[in-house]
Amino acid sequence: MDIKALIRNRMSYFISVPAFLWYIIFLGVPFLIVTIASIYSRSIGFTSQFYVQLFTSAHFRIILRSLALAFFNAVFCFIVAYPIAYFVSFRARRWKNLLVFLLTLPFWVNFLVHVYSWFFILEHNGLVNKILLSLHIIKEPLHLMNSVFAIALVMFYVYLPFMLLPIYVIFEKFDWRLIEASKDLGASKHQTFWRITFPLTLSGTKIGFFSVLGMSFGEYIVPQLLGGGKFYFVGTLISEYFIVSRDFAVGSAFTCLNAVVIVLFMFLCFLVFRLIKRRAK
């Protein structure tokens, strides 16, 4: 067979190979190593004792706290991102290119720069306290740093673009003639949204939701910097096992346990999305 014809016919496979190799090398192999380290020890061979050590109320509280933070972060990101994506795609018109540029701008800036910039906003003499004091809303500066509020706020800010872009992309592919047809058939705005707009943009919503949920669940930098090391989440405890206590076996077991937890939770969320789509039909 001609080489050019082969490449043309198998182009999708050739394009997917680099991504597949990337996932195998940087995700599959490390996770395999971590899995083996969690069940095997040179001194005692294969064992489950490292997992047994994790069945404590403290570990479960940390997992539930991380799940709650990740879930609510994904929900709030969706609540804010969906109307913004709708406005940019459908209402912005001549300002559309500028707004799309602003949507992609956060990806140009280093993650740590994003996080550190909030120190100047939330600190004792930061922008928020200065504004509230100047407006005489408060008499003394608020202690915003080293709190769950600071962690949640910055995580929302950091991960909002990851929710915005997938929803915006799906809105760009949306056939707006369906909205006009719905109006012509006598449907209200509420019915049109729940029967047409939301179900047809659900694929972009799911991509954004699961992206934010997964990244938020294992977040390490934001809780460590904005929480002052006072609050333990999944990411901070994993780093504690690997970096501080050097307990690689238990750290590996905790990593695998949380991988299973987040996959199961995502599957549950997927079923909820599926139910929403069925109800909308």
Short mmCIF file of C-alpha atoms in Angstrom, two decimals:
data_model
loop_
_atom_site.label_atom_id
_atom_site.label_comp_id
_atom_site.label_asym_id
_atom_site.label_seq_id
_atom_site.Cartn_x
_atom_site.Cartn_y
_atom_site.Cartn_z
CA MET A 1 0.00 0.00 0.00
CA ASP A 2 1.18 3.51 -0.75
CA ILE A 3 2.70 5.22 2.30
CA LYS A 4 0.76 8.46 1.72
CA ALA A 5 -2.52 6.56 1.43
CA LEU A 6 -1.71 4.62 4.60
CA ILE A 7 -0.99 7.82 6.53
CA ARG A 8 -4.14 9.47 5.17
CA ASN A 9 -6.34 6.50 6.08
CA ARG A 10 -4.79 6.06 9.51
CA MET A 11 -4.30 9.73 10.36
CA SER A 12 -6.44 9.57 13.51
CA TYR A 13 -4.26 6.76 14.86
CA PHE A 14 -1.02 8.61 14.10
CA ILE A 15 -2.31 11.74 15.82
CA SER A 16 -3.41 9.81 18.92
CA VAL A 17 -0.12 7.91 19.37
CA PRO A 18 1.83 10.79 21.04
CA ALA A 19 -1.00 11.40 23.51
CA PHE A 20 -1.27 7.68 24.21
CA LEU A 21 2.49 7.39 24.84
CA TRP A 22 2.38 10.48 27.06
CA TYR A 23 -0.31 8.92 29.26
CA ILE A 24 1.49 5.57 29.41
CA ILE A 25 4.88 7.08 30.36
CA PHE A 26 3.79 9.88 32.70
CA LEU A 27 0.57 8.43 34.15
CA GLY A 28 0.39 4.67 33.63
CA VAL A 29 3.97 3.75 34.60
CA PRO A 30 4.14 5.99 37.73
CA PHE A 31 0.76 4.72 38.92
CA LEU A 32 1.91 1.11 38.38
CA ILE A 33 5.03 1.81 40.46
CA VAL A 34 2.94 3.40 43.22
CA THR A 35 0.50 0.47 43.18
CA ILE A 36 3.32 -2.09 43.52
CA ALA A 37 4.91 -0.05 46.33
CA SER A 38 1.58 -0.07 48.20
CA ILE A 39 1.26 -3.87 48.28
CA TYR A 40 4.85 -5.12 48.25
CA SER A 41 7.70 -4.77 50.71
CA ARG A 42 11.16 -6.31 50.35
CA SER A 43 11.17 -7.42 53.96
CA ILE A 44 7.73 -9.08 54.14
CA GLY A 45 6.72 -9.54 50.50
CA PHE A 46 3.15 -8.92 49.35
CA THR A 47 1.00 -7.43 52.11
CA SER A 48 -2.11 -5.37 52.77
CA GLN A 49 -0.89 -3.88 56.04
CA PHE A 50 -0.19 -0.48 54.47
CA TYR A 51 -3.86 -0.18 53.51
CA VAL A 52 -4.98 -1.39 56.95
CA GLN A 53 -3.09 1.52 58.53
CA LEU A 54 -5.26 3.95 56.54
CA PHE A 55 -8.58 2.76 57.97
CA THR A 56 -8.78 5.44 60.65
CA SER A 57 -11.29 8.22 61.23
CA ALA A 58 -8.59 10.85 60.63
CA HIS A 59 -7.85 9.58 57.12
CA PHE A 60 -11.54 9.33 56.24
CA ARG A 61 -12.14 12.89 57.48
CA ILE A 62 -9.35 14.16 55.23
CA ILE A 63 -10.76 12.28 52.22
CA LEU A 64 -14.30 13.57 52.87
CA ARG A 65 -13.01 17.12 53.39
CA SER A 66 -11.13 16.96 50.09
CA LEU A 67 -14.16 15.51 48.28
CA ALA A 68 -16.43 18.22 49.67
CA LEU A 69 -14.00 20.99 48.71
CA ALA A 70 -13.52 19.58 45.20
CA PHE A 71 -17.24 19.02 44.62
CA PHE A 72 -18.36 22.46 45.78
CA ASN A 73 -15.53 24.09 43.86
CA ALA A 74 -16.69 22.33 40.68
CA VAL A 75 -20.32 23.32 41.35
CA PHE A 76 -19.52 27.00 41.99
CA CYS A 77 -17.22 27.11 38.96
CA PHE A 78 -20.10 25.75 36.85
CA ILE A 79 -22.59 28.27 38.28
CA VAL A 80 -20.30 31.16 37.33
CA ALA A 81 -18.80 29.76 34.12
CA TYR A 82 -22.01 28.71 32.38
CA PRO A 83 -23.64 32.17 32.10
CA ILE A 84 -20.28 33.76 31.21
CA ALA A 85 -19.71 31.25 28.40
CA TYR A 86 -23.28 31.81 27.20
CA PHE A 87 -22.81 35.58 27.18
CA VAL A 88 -19.45 35.48 25.39
CA SER A 89 -20.70 33.07 22.75
CA PHE A 90 -24.15 34.50 22.13
CA ARG A 91 -24.31 38.12 23.35
CA ALA A 92 -20.82 39.61 23.20
CA ARG A 93 -20.74 40.21 19.41
CA ARG A 94 -18.07 42.86 18.64
CA TRP A 95 -16.36 42.33 22.02
CA LYS A 96 -16.25 38.57 21.51
CA ASN A 97 -12.61 38.28 20.36
CA LEU A 98 -11.40 40.40 23.26
CA LEU A 99 -13.39 38.38 25.79
CA VAL A 100 -12.13 35.08 24.36
CA PHE A 101 -8.59 36.43 24.68
CA LEU A 102 -9.28 37.30 28.33
CA LEU A 103 -10.66 33.79 28.92
CA THR A 104 -7.41 32.22 27.71
CA LEU A 105 -5.15 34.75 29.45
CA PRO A 106 -4.96 32.85 32.80
CA PHE A 107 -3.32 29.91 31.00
CA TRP A 108 -0.41 32.19 30.05
CA VAL A 109 0.50 32.88 33.67
CA ASN A 110 2.34 30.46 35.95
CA PHE A 111 0.17 28.66 38.51
CA LEU A 112 2.31 29.83 41.45
CA VAL A 113 2.03 33.45 40.30
CA HIS A 114 -1.76 33.10 40.42
CA VAL A 115 -1.62 31.78 43.97
CA TYR A 116 0.98 34.23 45.31
CA SER A 117 -0.93 37.21 43.91
CA TRP A 118 -3.70 36.45 46.38
CA PHE A 119 -1.33 37.06 49.29
CA PHE A 120 -1.44 40.78 48.46
CA ILE A 121 -5.24 40.66 48.28
CA LEU A 122 -6.08 38.62 51.40
CA GLU A 123 -3.26 39.45 53.80
CA HIS A 124 -3.74 41.54 56.97
CA ASN A 125 -2.91 44.78 55.13
CA GLY A 126 -4.14 43.52 51.78
CA LEU A 127 -6.51 44.99 49.24
CA VAL A 128 -9.70 43.48 50.70
CA ASN A 129 -9.08 44.78 54.22
CA LYS A 130 -8.04 48.21 52.94
CA ILE A 131 -11.26 48.57 50.94
CA LEU A 132 -13.47 47.37 53.81
CA LEU A 133 -11.71 49.67 56.29
CA SER A 134 -11.96 52.68 53.97
CA LEU A 135 -15.71 52.05 53.53
CA HIS A 136 -16.06 51.72 57.35
CA ILE A 137 -17.63 48.28 56.96
CA ILE A 138 -15.18 46.80 59.46
CA LYS A 139 -13.25 48.37 62.34
CA GLU A 140 -10.34 45.92 62.39
CA PRO A 141 -8.69 43.96 59.57
CA LEU A 142 -10.17 40.53 58.94
CA HIS A 143 -8.01 37.42 59.27
CA LEU A 144 -8.58 36.02 55.80
CA MET A 145 -5.30 34.19 55.33
CA ASN A 146 -4.68 30.67 56.64
CA SER A 147 -8.36 29.76 56.45
CA VAL A 148 -10.65 27.38 54.59
CA PHE A 149 -12.28 30.46 53.03
CA ALA A 150 -8.96 31.54 51.48
CA ILE A 151 -8.31 28.02 50.17
CA ALA A 152 -11.79 27.72 48.63
CA LEU A 153 -11.69 31.22 47.11
CA VAL A 154 -8.30 30.79 45.44
CA MET A 155 -9.12 27.30 44.17
CA PHE A 156 -12.30 28.71 42.62
CA TYR A 157 -10.27 31.48 40.97
CA VAL A 158 -7.55 29.13 39.72
CA TYR A 159 -9.82 26.44 38.26
CA LEU A 160 -12.59 28.63 36.84
CA PRO A 161 -10.92 28.82 33.36
CA PHE A 162 -10.89 25.01 33.18
CA MET A 163 -14.67 25.10 33.47
CA LEU A 164 -15.14 28.11 31.21
CA LEU A 165 -13.34 26.97 28.09
CA PRO A 166 -15.05 23.57 27.54
CA ILE A 167 -18.48 25.15 28.01
CA TYR A 168 -17.60 28.04 25.70
CA VAL A 169 -16.37 25.63 23.01
CA ILE A 170 -19.60 23.63 23.12
CA PHE A 171 -21.64 26.85 22.93
CA GLU A 172 -19.70 27.80 19.80
CA LYS A 173 -20.89 24.57 18.16
CA PHE A 174 -24.47 25.12 19.28
CA ASP A 175 -27.13 25.55 16.58
CA TRP A 176 -29.02 28.63 17.75
CA ARG A 177 -31.77 27.99 15.22
CA LEU A 178 -33.07 25.39 17.67
CA ILE A 179 -33.79 28.20 20.14
CA GLU A 180 -35.77 30.09 17.53
CA ALA A 181 -37.66 26.93 16.60
CA SER A 182 -38.48 26.34 20.27
CA LYS A 183 -39.87 29.86 20.61
CA ASP A 184 -41.92 29.45 17.44
CA LEU A 185 -43.46 26.29 18.90
CA GLY A 186 -44.56 28.20 21.99
CA ALA A 187 -41.98 27.02 24.53
CA SER A 188 -41.09 29.37 27.37
CA LYS A 189 -37.51 30.47 28.07
CA HIS A 190 -37.39 28.08 31.03
CA GLN A 191 -38.59 25.13 28.93
CA THR A 192 -36.20 26.02 26.10
CA PHE A 193 -33.23 26.08 28.45
CA TRP A 194 -33.97 22.78 30.20
CA ARG A 195 -35.19 20.93 27.11
CA ILE A 196 -32.73 22.19 24.48
CA THR A 197 -29.89 24.47 25.62
CA PHE A 198 -28.67 22.63 28.70
CA PRO A 199 -28.91 19.04 27.33
CA LEU A 200 -27.06 20.00 24.14
CA THR A 201 -24.27 21.73 26.09
CA LEU A 202 -24.01 18.99 28.71
CA SER A 203 -20.95 17.40 27.08
CA GLY A 204 -18.88 20.56 27.60
CA THR A 205 -20.26 20.91 31.11
CA LYS A 206 -19.18 17.36 31.98
CA ILE A 207 -15.66 17.92 30.65
CA GLY A 208 -15.27 21.08 32.71
CA PHE A 209 -16.89 19.60 35.81
CA PHE A 210 -14.78 16.44 35.89
CA SER A 211 -11.59 18.40 35.10
CA VAL A 212 -12.15 20.80 38.00
CA LEU A 213 -13.30 18.01 40.32
CA GLY A 214 -10.27 15.82 39.67
CA MET A 215 -7.68 18.59 39.92
CA SER A 216 -9.29 20.14 43.01
CA PHE A 217 -9.40 16.80 44.85
CA GLY A 218 -5.63 16.34 44.73
CA GLU A 219 -4.69 20.02 45.05
CA TYR A 220 -1.55 20.57 47.12
CA ILE A 221 -0.16 24.06 46.50
CA VAL A 222 -3.23 26.14 47.36
CA PRO A 223 -4.01 24.47 50.75
CA GLN A 224 -0.32 24.52 51.65
CA LEU A 225 0.24 28.21 50.86
CA LEU A 226 -3.14 29.76 51.63
CA GLY A 227 -3.95 27.44 54.53
CA GLY A 228 -0.65 27.98 56.28
CA GLY A 229 -0.19 24.23 56.70
CA LYS A 230 -3.03 24.12 59.24
CA PHE A 231 -5.52 22.17 57.13
CA TYR A 232 -4.89 18.68 55.83
CA PHE A 233 -6.32 17.62 52.50
CA VAL A 234 -5.50 14.63 50.30
CA GLY A 235 -2.68 16.41 48.45
CA THR A 236 -1.05 17.78 51.59
CA LEU A 237 -1.18 14.41 53.38
CA ILE A 238 0.34 12.58 50.40
CA SER A 239 3.20 15.09 50.34
CA GLU A 240 3.58 14.59 54.10
CA TYR A 241 4.03 10.84 53.63
CA PHE A 242 6.43 11.09 50.71
CA ILE A 243 8.47 14.22 51.51
CA VAL A 244 8.40 14.68 55.29
CA SER A 245 8.05 11.24 56.90
CA ARG A 246 9.51 9.37 53.87
CA ASP A 247 6.96 6.60 54.37
CA PHE A 248 6.67 5.61 50.71
CA ALA A 249 4.64 2.44 51.31
CA VAL A 250 1.82 4.09 53.26
CA GLY A 251 1.98 7.13 50.98
CA SER A 252 1.58 4.87 47.95
CA ALA A 253 -1.34 3.06 49.57
CA PHE A 254 -3.03 6.38 50.39
CA THR A 255 -2.50 7.54 46.80
CA CYS A 256 -4.09 4.38 45.38
CA LEU A 257 -6.97 4.57 47.85
CA ASN A 258 -7.75 8.13 46.82
CA ALA A 259 -7.50 7.25 43.14
CA VAL A 260 -10.23 4.66 43.70
CA VAL A 261 -12.30 7.12 45.74
CA ILE A 262 -12.22 9.90 43.13
CA VAL A 263 -12.97 7.46 40.28
CA LEU A 264 -16.00 6.10 42.16
CA PHE A 265 -17.18 9.61 43.01
CA MET A 266 -16.79 10.70 39.38
CA PHE A 267 -18.79 7.66 38.30
CA LEU A 268 -21.53 8.69 40.73
CA CYS A 269 -21.50 12.22 39.28
CA PHE A 270 -21.62 10.73 35.78
CA LEU A 271 -24.79 8.84 36.72
CA VAL A 272 -26.29 12.09 38.00
CA PHE A 273 -25.48 13.82 34.70
CA ARG A 274 -27.04 10.90 32.86
CA LEU A 275 -30.19 11.18 34.97
CA ILE A 276 -30.38 14.93 34.30
CA LYS A 277 -30.11 14.33 30.56
CA ARG A 278 -32.88 11.71 30.68
CA ARG A 279 -35.14 14.02 32.68
CA ALA A 280 -34.58 16.78 30.12
CA LYS A 281 -35.85 14.64 27.25
#
